[in-house]
């Protein structure tokens, strides 16, 4: 039952009468605490208030068993809210992603609710928090974009889901992605065209579908060129700079021979490999070519600048917000919106970190 305040509370059975007693409202809590309804709302929403007032309101909330219903409040307001999760706060992609998302939300008039996945014990807990917050749609980054548990939770909650940067889009949810397989294959063909045959590969986080597709693209291009892949030259990373340092040490400071080129699954790891190479006295690209994937800001800030596969993260984020907004508006209008998979174009960015293979 709806109360008179701007936030709904639970309905509770009234034993002995068989009837349900009225829901506790923000006004009930305000009356018991001796404060204004606005103060109760501020406390319930986490807004800072004076400590004595906060304690009085919290005591009244506990006594009345008042539960703010954010979803109902949002529904009454008619606003459209999109939950945006991000997995790695240190990712070089994050700034472009948020820029694109905010730009489109401003054009559409939607609200973005940002939530860091790392703030929760398990990634799916971040999804649950945004569900409880009453969002209408949610953008899931890797690896949540491939999580059946997360997608099913949103499906059961009737919340529109969009998988961002997945390499395995599902038929029941929208997605925005690039062709990771073809992007990786294009990079290997570039190295082959420069005369490289001894090419190493650094894997990304195996829980991220793009990492798997990029490795598949690497292997396919090598096989099509008739070039074997040396097992010791395929090294596991996790997309972090730290894992790139370890991969660089394994590939460049071990037993000879060493590769003439290293293709890293992302730019952060490639930058770390560059640091190891330069520290070992190797000239890039005269002695060793290094390339990455994503074209994050670090690719053009380092020297030599990094050859990489560009994926338009800001444009992809903008498209994700646009697609979710259109989906939700169509559904509110009584239509049955179609699931869409938008594949953004990639581009090979050839820079100074790759060059002709050295003579052996």
Coordinates of N, CA and C in Angstrom, one line a residue, residues 104-281:
X104 N 25.9 10.8 -23.6 CA 24.6 10.3 -24.1 C 23.5 10.4 -23.1
X105 N 23.8 10.2 -21.8 CA 22.7 10.3 -20.8 C 22.2 11.8 -20.8
X106 N 23.1 12.7 -21.0 CA 22.7 14.2 -21.0 C 21.8 14.4 -22.2
X107 N 22.1 13.8 -23.4 CA 21.3 14.0 -24.5 C 19.9 13.3 -24.4
X108 N 19.9 12.2 -23.7 CA 18.6 11.4 -23.6 C 17.8 11.8 -22.4
X109 N 18.4 12.6 -21.4 CA 17.7 12.9 -20.2 C 17.6 11.8 -19.2
X110 N 18.5 10.8 -19.3 CA 18.4 9.7 -18.4 C 19.5 10.0 -17.3
X111 N 19.3 9.2 -16.2 CA 20.2 9.3 -15.0 C 21.1 8.1 -15.0
X112 N 22.4 8.3 -14.7 CA 23.3 7.2 -14.6 C 23.6 7.0 -13.1
X113 N 23.5 5.8 -12.7 CA 23.8 5.4 -11.3 C 25.1 4.5 -11.4
X114 N 26.2 5.1 -10.9 CA 27.5 4.5 -11.1 C 27.9 3.6 -9.8
X115 N 28.3 2.4 -10.0 CA 28.6 1.5 -8.9 C 29.9 0.7 -9.2
X116 N 31.0 0.8 -8.3 CA 32.2 0.1 -8.5 C 32.0 -1.4 -8.1
X117 N 32.4 -2.3 -9.0 CA 32.2 -3.7 -8.6 C 33.2 -4.1 -7.5
X118 N 34.4 -3.5 -7.5 CA 35.4 -3.8 -6.5 C 34.9 -3.5 -5.0
X119 N 33.9 -2.7 -4.9 CA 33.4 -2.4 -3.5 C 32.6 -3.5 -2.9
X120 N 32.4 -4.6 -3.6 CA 31.5 -5.7 -3.1 C 32.3 -7.0 -3.0
X121 N 31.9 -7.9 -2.1 CA 32.6 -9.2 -1.9 C 32.6 -10.1 -3.2
X122 N 31.4 -10.0 -3.9 CA 31.3 -10.8 -5.1 C 30.8 -9.8 -6.2
X123 N 31.2 -10.0 -7.5 CA 30.7 -9.0 -8.5 C 29.2 -9.0 -8.6
X124 N 28.5 -10.1 -8.5 CA 27.1 -10.1 -8.6 C 26.4 -9.3 -7.5
X125 N 27.1 -9.0 -6.4 CA 26.5 -8.2 -5.3 C 26.3 -6.8 -5.8
X126 N 27.2 -6.3 -6.7 CA 27.1 -5.0 -7.2 C 25.8 -4.9 -8.1
X127 N 25.5 -6.0 -8.8 CA 24.3 -6.0 -9.6 C 23.1 -5.9 -8.7
X128 N 23.1 -6.7 -7.6 CA 22.0 -6.7 -6.7 C 21.8 -5.3 -6.1
X129 N 22.8 -4.6 -5.8 CA 22.7 -3.3 -5.2 C 21.9 -2.4 -6.1
X130 N 22.3 -2.4 -7.4 CA 21.6 -1.5 -8.4 C 20.2 -2.0 -8.6
X131 N 19.9 -3.3 -8.5 CA 18.5 -3.7 -8.6 C 17.7 -3.1 -7.5
X132 N 18.3 -3.2 -6.3 CA 17.6 -2.7 -5.1 C 17.4 -1.1 -5.2
X133 N 18.3 -0.5 -6.0 CA 18.2 1.0 -6.1 C 17.2 1.4 -7.1
X134 N 16.6 0.4 -7.8 CA 15.5 0.7 -8.7 C 15.9 1.2 -10.1
X135 N 17.0 0.7 -10.6 CA 17.4 1.1 -11.9 C 16.5 0.4 -13.0
X136 N 16.3 1.1 -14.1 CA 15.5 0.5 -15.2 C 16.3 -0.4 -16.1
X137 N 17.6 -0.1 -16.2 CA 18.5 -0.9 -17.1 C 19.9 -0.9 -16.5
X138 N 20.7 -1.8 -17.0 CA 22.0 -1.9 -16.4 C 23.0 -2.3 -17.5
X139 N 24.2 -1.6 -17.5 CA 25.3 -1.9 -18.4 C 26.3 -2.8 -17.6
X140 N 26.6 -4.0 -18.1 CA 27.4 -4.9 -17.5 C 28.8 -5.0 -18.2
X141 N 29.9 -4.7 -17.5 CA 31.2 -4.7 -18.1 C 31.8 -6.2 -18.0
X142 N 32.9 -6.5 -18.7 CA 33.5 -7.8 -18.4 C 34.0 -7.8 -17.0
X143 N 34.0 -9.0 -16.3 CA 33.4 -10.3 -16.8 C 31.9 -10.4 -16.6
X144 N 31.3 -9.4 -15.9 CA 29.9 -9.6 -15.6 C 29.0 -9.7 -16.9
X145 N 29.5 -9.1 -18.0 CA 28.7 -9.2 -19.2 C 28.5 -10.6 -19.7
X146 N 29.3 -11.5 -19.2 CA 29.2 -12.9 -19.6 C 28.6 -13.8 -18.5
X147 N 28.3 -13.2 -17.3 CA 27.8 -13.9 -16.2 C 26.3 -14.3 -16.3
X148 N 26.0 -15.6 -16.4 CA 24.6 -16.0 -16.5 C 23.9 -15.7 -15.3
X149 N 24.6 -15.7 -14.1 CA 23.9 -15.4 -12.8 C 23.5 -13.9 -12.9
X150 N 24.3 -13.0 -13.3 CA 24.0 -11.6 -13.4 C 22.9 -11.4 -14.4
X151 N 23.0 -12.0 -15.6 CA 21.9 -11.8 -16.6 C 20.6 -12.3 -16.1
X152 N 20.6 -13.5 -15.5 CA 19.4 -14.1 -15.0 C 18.7 -13.2 -13.9
X153 N 19.6 -12.7 -13.0 CA 19.1 -11.8 -12.0 C 18.3 -10.6 -12.6
X154 N 18.9 -10.0 -13.6 CA 18.2 -8.9 -14.2 C 17.0 -9.3 -15.0
X155 N 17.0 -10.5 -15.6 CA 15.9 -11.0 -16.3 C 14.7 -11.2 -15.3
X156 N 15.0 -11.8 -14.2 CA 14.0 -12.1 -13.2 C 13.4 -10.8 -12.6
X157 N 14.3 -9.8 -12.5 CA 13.9 -8.5 -12.0 C 13.2 -7.6 -13.0
X158 N 13.1 -8.1 -14.2 CA 12.5 -7.3 -15.3 C 13.3 -6.0 -15.5
X159 N 14.6 -6.1 -15.5 CA 15.5 -4.9 -15.7 C 16.2 -5.2 -17.0
X160 N 16.2 -4.2 -17.9 CA 16.9 -4.4 -19.2 C 18.4 -4.5 -19.0
X161 N 19.1 -5.4 -19.6 CA 20.5 -5.6 -19.5 C 21.2 -5.4 -20.8
X162 N 22.4 -4.9 -20.7 CA 23.2 -4.7 -21.9 C 24.7 -5.1 -21.5
X163 N 25.2 -6.1 -22.3 CA 26.5 -6.6 -22.1 C 27.5 -5.7 -22.9
X164 N 28.4 -5.1 -22.2 CA 29.4 -4.2 -22.8 C 30.7 -4.9 -23.0
X165 N 31.2 -4.8 -24.2 CA 32.6 -5.3 -24.6 C 32.6 -6.8 -24.4
X166 N 31.5 -7.5 -24.6 CA 31.5 -9.0 -24.5 C 32.0 -9.5 -25.9
X167 N 32.5 -10.7 -25.9 CA 32.8 -11.4 -27.1 C 31.9 -12.5 -27.3
X168 N 30.9 -12.6 -26.4 CA 29.9 -13.7 -26.5 C 28.5 -13.2 -26.2
X169 N 28.0 -12.4 -27.1 CA 26.6 -11.8 -26.9 C 25.6 -12.9 -26.8
X170 N 24.6 -12.7 -25.9 CA 23.5 -13.6 -25.7 C 22.3 -13.2 -26.5
X171 N 21.5 -14.1 -26.8 CA 20.3 -13.9 -27.7 C 19.2 -13.1 -26.9
X172 N 19.2 -13.2 -25.6 CA 18.1 -12.5 -24.8 C 18.5 -11.2 -24.2
X173 N 19.7 -10.7 -24.5 CA 20.1 -9.4 -24.0 C 20.9 -8.6 -25.0
X174 N 20.8 -7.3 -25.0 CA 21.5 -6.5 -25.9 C 23.0 -6.4 -25.6
X175 N 23.8 -6.0 -26.6 CA 25.2 -6.0 -26.4 C 25.9 -4.9 -27.3
X176 N 27.0 -4.4 -26.8 CA 27.8 -3.5 -27.6 C 29.2 -4.1 -27.6
X177 N 29.8 -4.3 -28.7 CA 31.1 -5.0 -28.8 C 31.9 -4.6 -30.0
X178 N 33.2 -5.0 -30.0 CA 34.0 -5.0 -31.2 C 34.3 -6.5 -31.6
X179 N 34.7 -6.7 -32.8 CA 35.1 -8.1 -33.2 C 36.5 -8.3 -32.8
X180 N 36.7 -8.9 -31.6 CA 38.0 -9.1 -31.0 C 38.8 -10.1 -31.8
X181 N 38.1 -11.1 -32.4 CA 38.8 -12.1 -33.2 C 39.5 -11.4 -34.4
X182 N 38.7 -10.7 -35.1 CA 39.2 -10.0 -36.3 C 40.2 -9.0 -36.0
X183 N 40.1 -8.2 -34.9 CA 41.0 -7.2 -34.5 C 42.4 -7.9 -34.2
X184 N 42.4 -9.0 -33.5 CA 43.6 -9.7 -33.2 C 44.3 -10.3 -34.5
X185 N 43.4 -10.8 -35.3 CA 44.0 -11.4 -36.6 C 44.6 -10.3 -37.4
X186 N 44.0 -9.1 -37.5 CA 44.5 -8.0 -38.2 C 45.9 -7.6 -37.7
X187 N 46.1 -7.6 -36.4 CA 47.3 -7.2 -35.8 C 48.4 -8.2 -36.1
X188 N 48.1 -9.5 -36.0 CA 49.1 -10.5 -36.4 C 49.5 -10.4 -37.8
X189 N 48.5 -10.2 -38.7 CA 48.9 -10.0 -40.1 C 49.8 -8.8 -40.4
X190 N 49.6 -7.8 -39.6 CA 50.5 -6.6 -39.6 C 51.9 -7.0 -39.3
X191 N 52.1 -7.8 -38.2 CA 53.4 -8.2 -37.8 C 54.0 -9.2 -38.9
X192 N 53.2 -10.0 -39.4 CA 53.7 -10.9 -40.4 C 54.2 -10.2 -41.7
X193 N 53.4 -9.1 -42.0 CA 53.8 -8.3 -43.2 C 55.1 -7.6 -43.0
X194 N 55.5 -7.4 -41.7 CA 56.8 -6.8 -41.4 C 58.0 -7.8 -41.3
X195 N 57.6 -9.1 -41.6 CA 58.7 -10.1 -41.7 C 58.8 -10.9 -40.4
X196 N 58.0 -10.6 -39.4 CA 58.0 -11.3 -38.1 C 57.5 -12.7 -38.2
X197 N 58.2 -13.7 -37.7 CA 57.7 -15.1 -37.6 C 57.7 -15.6 -36.2
X198 N 58.6 -15.0 -35.4 CA 58.8 -15.4 -34.0 C 58.0 -14.5 -33.1
X199 N 56.6 -14.8 -33.1 CA 55.7 -13.8 -32.4 C 55.2 -14.5 -31.1
X200 N 55.3 -13.8 -30.0 CA 54.8 -14.2 -28.7 C 53.4 -13.5 -28.5
X201 N 52.7 -14.1 -27.6 CA 51.3 -13.6 -27.3 C 51.1 -13.6 -25.8
X202 N 50.6 -12.5 -25.2 CA 50.3 -12.4 -23.8 C 48.8 -12.4 -23.7
X203 N 48.3 -13.4 -23.0 CA 46.8 -13.6 -22.8 C 46.3 -12.6 -21.8
X204 N 45.0 -12.3 -21.9 CA 44.3 -11.5 -20.9 C 43.6 -12.4 -19.9
X205 N 42.8 -11.8 -19.1 CA 42.1 -12.5 -18.0 C 41.2 -13.5 -18.6
X206 N 41.4 -14.8 -18.3 CA 40.6 -15.9 -19.0 C 39.1 -15.8 -18.6
X207 N 38.7 -15.1 -17.6 CA 37.3 -14.9 -17.3 C 36.6 -13.9 -18.2
X208 N 37.4 -13.2 -19.0 CA 36.8 -12.2 -19.9 C 36.7 -12.8 -21.3
X209 N 35.5 -12.8 -21.9 CA 35.4 -13.4 -23.2 C 36.3 -12.7 -24.3
X210 N 36.5 -11.4 -24.2 CA 37.3 -10.8 -25.2 C 38.8 -11.4 -25.2
X211 N 39.3 -11.7 -24.0 CA 40.6 -12.3 -23.9 C 40.7 -13.6 -24.7
X212 N 39.7 -14.4 -24.6 CA 39.7 -15.7 -25.3 C 39.6 -15.5 -26.8
X213 N 38.7 -14.6 -27.3 CA 38.6 -14.3 -28.7 C 39.9 -13.7 -29.3
X214 N 40.6 -12.9 -28.5 CA 41.8 -12.3 -29.1 C 42.9 -13.4 -29.2
X215 N 42.9 -14.3 -28.3 CA 43.9 -15.4 -28.5 C 43.5 -16.3 -29.7
X216 N 42.2 -16.5 -29.9 CA 41.8 -17.3 -31.0 C 42.2 -16.6 -32.3
X217 N 42.0 -15.2 -32.4 CA 42.4 -14.5 -33.6 C 43.9 -14.6 -33.8
X218 N 44.7 -14.5 -32.7 CA 46.2 -14.7 -32.9 C 46.5 -16.0 -33.5
X219 N 45.9 -17.1 -32.9 CA 46.3 -18.4 -33.3 C 45.8 -18.7 -34.8
X220 N 44.6 -18.1 -35.1 CA 44.1 -18.3 -36.5 C 45.0 -17.7 -37.5
X221 N 45.5 -16.5 -37.2 CA 46.3 -15.8 -38.2 C 47.7 -16.5 -38.3
X222 N 48.2 -17.0 -37.2 CA 49.5 -17.7 -37.3 C 49.3 -19.0 -38.1
X223 N 48.2 -19.7 -37.9 CA 47.9 -21.0 -38.6 C 47.7 -20.7 -40.1
X224 N 47.0 -19.7 -40.4 CA 46.7 -19.3 -41.8 C 48.0 -19.0 -42.5
X225 N 49.0 -18.5 -41.8 CA 50.3 -18.1 -42.4 C 51.3 -19.3 -42.4
X226 N 50.8 -20.4 -41.8 CA 51.7 -21.6 -41.7 C 52.8 -21.5 -40.7
X227 N 52.6 -20.6 -39.7 CA 53.6 -20.4 -38.7 C 53.2 -21.1 -37.4
X228 N 54.1 -21.9 -36.8 CA 53.8 -22.6 -35.6 C 53.8 -21.6 -34.4
X229 N 53.0 -21.9 -33.4 CA 53.0 -21.1 -32.1 C 53.8 -21.9 -31.1
X230 N 54.8 -21.3 -30.6 CA 55.6 -21.9 -29.5 C 54.9 -21.8 -28.2
X231 N 54.7 -22.9 -27.5 CA 53.9 -22.9 -26.3 C 54.6 -22.0 -25.2
X232 N 55.9 -21.9 -25.2 CA 56.6 -21.1 -24.2 C 56.4 -19.6 -24.5
X233 N 56.0 -19.3 -25.7 CA 55.8 -17.9 -26.0 C 54.4 -17.4 -25.9
X234 N 53.5 -18.2 -25.4 CA 52.1 -17.8 -25.0 C 52.1 -17.8 -23.5
X235 N 52.0 -16.6 -23.0 CA 52.1 -16.3 -21.5 C 50.8 -15.8 -21.0
X236 N 50.5 -16.2 -19.8 CA 49.2 -15.8 -19.2 C 49.4 -14.4 -18.5
X237 N 48.5 -13.5 -18.8 CA 48.4 -12.2 -18.0 C 46.9 -12.1 -17.5
X238 N 46.6 -10.9 -17.0 CA 45.2 -10.7 -16.5 C 44.7 -9.3 -16.8
X239 N 45.4 -8.7 -17.8 CA 45.1 -7.3 -18.3 C 45.7 -6.2 -17.4
X240 N 46.3 -6.5 -16.3 CA 46.9 -5.5 -15.5 C 48.4 -5.2 -15.9
X241 N 48.8 -4.0 -15.5 CA 50.2 -3.7 -15.8 C 51.2 -4.6 -15.0
X242 N 50.8 -5.0 -13.8 CA 51.7 -5.9 -13.0 C 51.8 -7.2 -13.7
X243 N 50.8 -7.7 -14.3 CA 50.9 -9.0 -15.0 C 51.7 -8.9 -16.3
X244 N 51.7 -7.7 -16.9 CA 52.5 -7.4 -18.0 C 54.0 -7.4 -17.7
X245 N 54.3 -6.9 -16.5 CA 55.7 -6.9 -16.1 C 56.2 -8.4 -16.0
X246 N 55.4 -9.2 -15.3 CA 55.8 -10.6 -15.2 C 55.9 -11.3 -16.5
X247 N 55.0 -11.1 -17.4 CA 55.0 -11.7 -18.8 C 56.3 -11.2 -19.5
X248 N 56.6 -9.9 -19.4 CA 57.8 -9.4 -20.1 C 59.0 -10.1 -19.5
X249 N 59.1 -10.3 -18.2 CA 60.3 -11.0 -17.7 C 60.4 -12.4 -18.2
X250 N 59.3 -13.1 -18.3 CA 59.4 -14.5 -18.7 C 59.8 -14.6 -20.2
X251 N 59.3 -13.6 -21.0 CA 59.6 -13.7 -22.4 C 61.0 -13.1 -22.8
X252 N 61.5 -12.2 -22.0 CA 62.7 -11.4 -22.5 C 63.9 -11.7 -21.6
X253 N 63.8 -12.2 -20.5 CA 64.9 -12.4 -19.6 C 65.2 -13.9 -19.4
X254 N 64.6 -14.8 -20.1 CA 64.8 -16.2 -20.0 C 65.8 -16.7 -21.0
X255 N 65.7 -18.0 -21.3 CA 66.6 -18.6 -22.3 C 66.3 -18.1 -23.7
X256 N 67.4 -18.1 -24.5 CA 67.3 -17.8 -25.9 C 66.6 -19.0 -26.6
X257 N 66.0 -18.8 -27.8 CA 65.9 -17.5 -28.5 C 64.7 -16.7 -27.9
X258 N 64.7 -15.5 -28.1 CA 63.6 -14.6 -27.6 C 62.7 -14.3 -28.9
X259 N 61.5 -13.9 -28.7 CA 60.6 -13.5 -29.8 C 61.1 -12.2 -30.5
X260 N 60.8 -12.0 -31.7 CA 61.1 -10.8 -32.4 C 59.9 -9.8 -32.2
X261 N 58.8 -10.3 -31.8 CA 57.6 -9.4 -31.6 C 56.7 -10.0 -30.5
X262 N 56.1 -9.1 -29.8 CA 55.2 -9.6 -28.7 C 53.9 -8.8 -28.9
X263 N 52.8 -9.6 -29.0 CA 51.4 -9.1 -29.1 C 50.8 -9.3 -27.8
X264 N 50.4 -8.2 -27.1 CA 49.8 -8.2 -25.8 C 48.3 -8.0 -26.0
X265 N 47.5 -8.7 -25.2 CA 46.0 -8.6 -25.3 C 45.4 -7.3 -24.9
X266 N 46.2 -6.4 -24.3 CA 45.7 -5.1 -24.0 C 46.9 -4.1 -23.9
X267 N 46.7 -2.8 -23.9 CA 47.7 -1.8 -23.9 C 48.5 -1.7 -22.6
X268 N 47.8 -1.9 -21.4 CA 48.4 -1.8 -20.1 C 49.6 -2.9 -20.0
X269 N 49.3 -4.1 -20.4 CA 50.3 -5.1 -20.4 C 51.4 -4.8 -21.4
X270 N 51.0 -4.3 -22.5 CA 52.1 -4.0 -23.5 C 53.0 -2.9 -23.0
X271 N 52.5 -1.9 -22.3 CA 53.3 -0.8 -21.7 C 54.3 -1.4 -20.7
X272 N 53.8 -2.4 -19.9 CA 54.7 -3.0 -19.0 C 55.8 -3.8 -19.7
X273 N 55.5 -4.5 -20.7 CA 56.4 -5.3 -21.5 C 57.5 -4.3 -22.1
X274 N 57.0 -3.2 -22.6 CA 57.9 -2.2 -23.1 C 58.9 -1.7 -22.0
X275 N 58.5 -1.5 -20.8 CA 59.4 -1.1 -19.7 C 60.4 -2.2 -19.5
X276 N 60.0 -3.5 -19.5 CA 61.0 -4.6 -19.3 C 62.0 -4.6 -20.4
X277 N 61.5 -4.5 -21.6 CA 62.4 -4.5 -22.8 C 63.4 -3.4 -22.8
X278 N 63.0 -2.2 -22.5 CA 63.9 -1.1 -22.5 C 64.9 -1.2 -21.3
X279 N 64.4 -1.7 -20.2 CA 65.3 -2.0 -19.0 C 66.4 -3.0 -19.3
X280 N 66.1 -3.9 -20.2 CA 67.0 -5.0 -20.6 C 67.9 -4.5 -21.7
X281 N 67.8 -3.3 -22.1 CA 68.7 -2.8 -23.1 C 68.3 -3.1 -24.6

